[in-house]
């Protein structure tokens, strides 16, 4: 009888201890899963941030390449479009997984960041500059023709003797 009671008590205690251990293990497992999930999200965010920073760094390098290419330009009419197209093309070569809207967003963000310290150029101001350049170019071409005519007149009056060596 004592054995039956002790067996019953031991069985009940064993079932109780197993239940408690299962509850503890489940709680620890749930907490561990939650912790791992949060860490995973943190790592994913860090990777996204690092990826974006790398994209911005690459985009800045490309921006400076395009700026240098168009630093001195004879025709400013299509300059802005050409620069934007070159930037988009080069950025897509370096970071091929970017979508078109992402490239535009990066270009706009960089333009804002890089141009924030520069004087604002308005469309009217650009047109005025273009007109001034066209006028100056016309004046220089006219002056060049006049000088060539004067040089021709002078050379026809006083021919230059060729020197023999």
XYZ file of C-alpha atoms in Angstrom:
165
model
C 0.000 0.000 0.000
C 2.796 2.326 0.872
C 4.327 1.503 -2.509
C 1.100 2.305 -4.283
C 0.803 5.660 -2.526
C 4.464 6.505 -3.146
C 4.154 5.409 -6.802
C 1.056 7.571 -7.189
C 2.746 10.530 -5.506
C 5.933 10.059 -7.543
C 3.928 9.792 -10.751
C 1.987 12.950 -9.869
C 5.210 14.779 -8.936
C 6.892 13.616 -12.143
C 3.942 14.763 -14.246
C 3.919 18.088 -12.361
C 7.684 18.585 -12.781
C 7.515 17.667 -16.458
C 4.647 20.149 -16.901
C 6.625 22.873 -15.122
C 9.752 22.089 -17.187
C 7.715 22.140 -20.409
C 6.229 25.522 -19.439
C 9.685 26.909 -18.596
C 11.216 25.564 -21.805
C 8.299 26.958 -23.833
C 8.664 30.384 -22.179
C 12.426 30.417 -22.741
C 11.897 29.242 -26.330
C 9.293 31.949 -26.985
C 11.568 34.620 -25.522
C 14.505 33.302 -27.566
C 12.442 33.276 -30.759
C 11.261 36.839 -30.081
C 14.842 37.955 -29.362
C 16.141 36.325 -32.542
C 13.315 37.907 -34.543
C 14.167 41.367 -33.189
C 17.868 40.836 -33.858
C 17.049 39.704 -37.392
C 15.046 42.892 -37.984
C 17.916 44.982 -36.583
C 20.438 43.282 -38.841
C 18.141 43.690 -41.867
C 17.734 47.401 -41.100
C 21.486 47.794 -40.681
C 22.052 46.016 -43.982
C 19.484 48.272 -45.685
C 21.136 51.371 -44.222
C 24.596 50.181 -45.270
C 23.307 49.295 -48.724
C 21.685 52.725 -49.079
C 24.839 54.472 -47.848
C 26.884 52.518 -50.395
C 24.397 53.473 -53.120
C 24.655 57.148 -52.127
C 28.467 56.949 -52.064
C 28.520 55.395 -55.532
C 25.986 57.939 -56.768
C 28.152 60.814 -55.466
C 31.170 59.433 -57.297
C 29.140 59.230 -60.493
C 27.734 62.724 -59.894
C 31.263 64.137 -59.747
C 32.279 62.223 -62.888
C 29.322 63.693 -64.786
C 29.969 67.175 -63.354
C 33.572 67.032 -64.524
C 32.540 65.789 -67.966
C 30.153 68.726 -68.464
C 32.144 71.323 -66.520
C 33.100 73.127 -69.701
C 30.406 72.922 -72.312
C 29.908 74.894 -75.474
C 26.167 74.294 -75.684
C 24.127 74.610 -72.503
C 20.713 74.054 -74.079
C 20.578 70.312 -73.407
C 23.205 70.276 -70.687
C 20.872 69.443 -67.801
C 19.188 66.585 -69.667
C 22.487 65.140 -70.859
C 23.911 65.261 -67.351
C 20.841 63.571 -65.865
C 20.865 60.872 -68.549
C 24.577 60.198 -68.088
C 24.134 60.048 -64.315
C 21.235 57.582 -64.634
C 23.167 55.408 -67.085
C 26.361 55.290 -65.016
C 24.499 54.667 -61.765
C 22.572 51.813 -63.354
C 25.858 50.306 -64.564
C 27.307 50.436 -61.036
C 24.110 49.398 -59.216
C 22.078 47.370 -61.727
C 19.300 46.321 -59.342
C 17.994 49.881 -58.913
C 14.611 50.699 -60.379
C 14.046 53.860 -62.456
C 12.164 55.614 -59.647
C 14.982 54.786 -57.197
C 17.547 56.312 -59.537
C 15.456 59.481 -59.848
C 15.073 59.667 -56.051
C 18.815 59.279 -55.526
C 19.570 61.888 -58.222
C 17.139 64.374 -56.675
C 18.496 63.743 -53.168
C 22.064 64.265 -54.335
C 21.153 67.345 -56.327
C 19.575 68.838 -53.240
C 22.516 67.922 -51.043
C 25.246 68.999 -53.457
C 23.536 72.171 -54.660
C 22.374 73.406 -51.247
C 25.465 75.582 -50.865
C 25.407 76.883 -54.413
C 23.562 79.953 -55.610
C 20.104 79.131 -56.863
C 19.795 79.123 -60.622
C 16.359 79.784 -62.001
C 15.188 78.898 -65.476
C 15.043 82.592 -66.424
C 18.591 83.049 -65.233
C 19.731 80.069 -67.313
C 17.981 81.444 -70.394
C 19.594 84.812 -69.817
C 23.003 83.167 -69.501
C 22.370 81.165 -72.676
C 21.383 84.302 -74.586
C 24.472 86.115 -73.311
C 26.672 83.228 -74.424
C 25.057 83.137 -77.862
C 25.501 86.919 -78.228
C 29.098 86.750 -77.055
C 29.783 83.885 -79.440
C 28.267 85.882 -82.329
C 30.380 88.909 -81.396
C 33.523 86.781 -81.286
C 32.745 85.190 -84.654
C 32.139 88.629 -86.190
C 35.372 89.962 -84.648
C 37.243 86.911 -85.954
C 35.974 87.557 -89.503
C 36.939 91.239 -89.248
C 40.434 90.352 -88.053
C 40.866 87.808 -90.833
C 39.821 90.463 -93.370
C 42.281 92.965 -91.891
C 45.025 90.353 -91.946
C 44.205 89.548 -95.571
C 44.258 93.273 -96.468
C 47.589 93.759 -94.740
C 49.132 90.698 -96.369
C 47.927 91.843 -99.811
C 49.529 95.279 -99.300
C 52.809 94.048 -97.881
C 53.479 90.509 -99.003
C 55.536 88.453 -96.627
C 58.833 87.196 -98.011
C 59.566 83.549 -97.436
C 62.848 82.904 -95.721
C 65.147 80.314 -97.231
C 67.037 78.043 -94.955
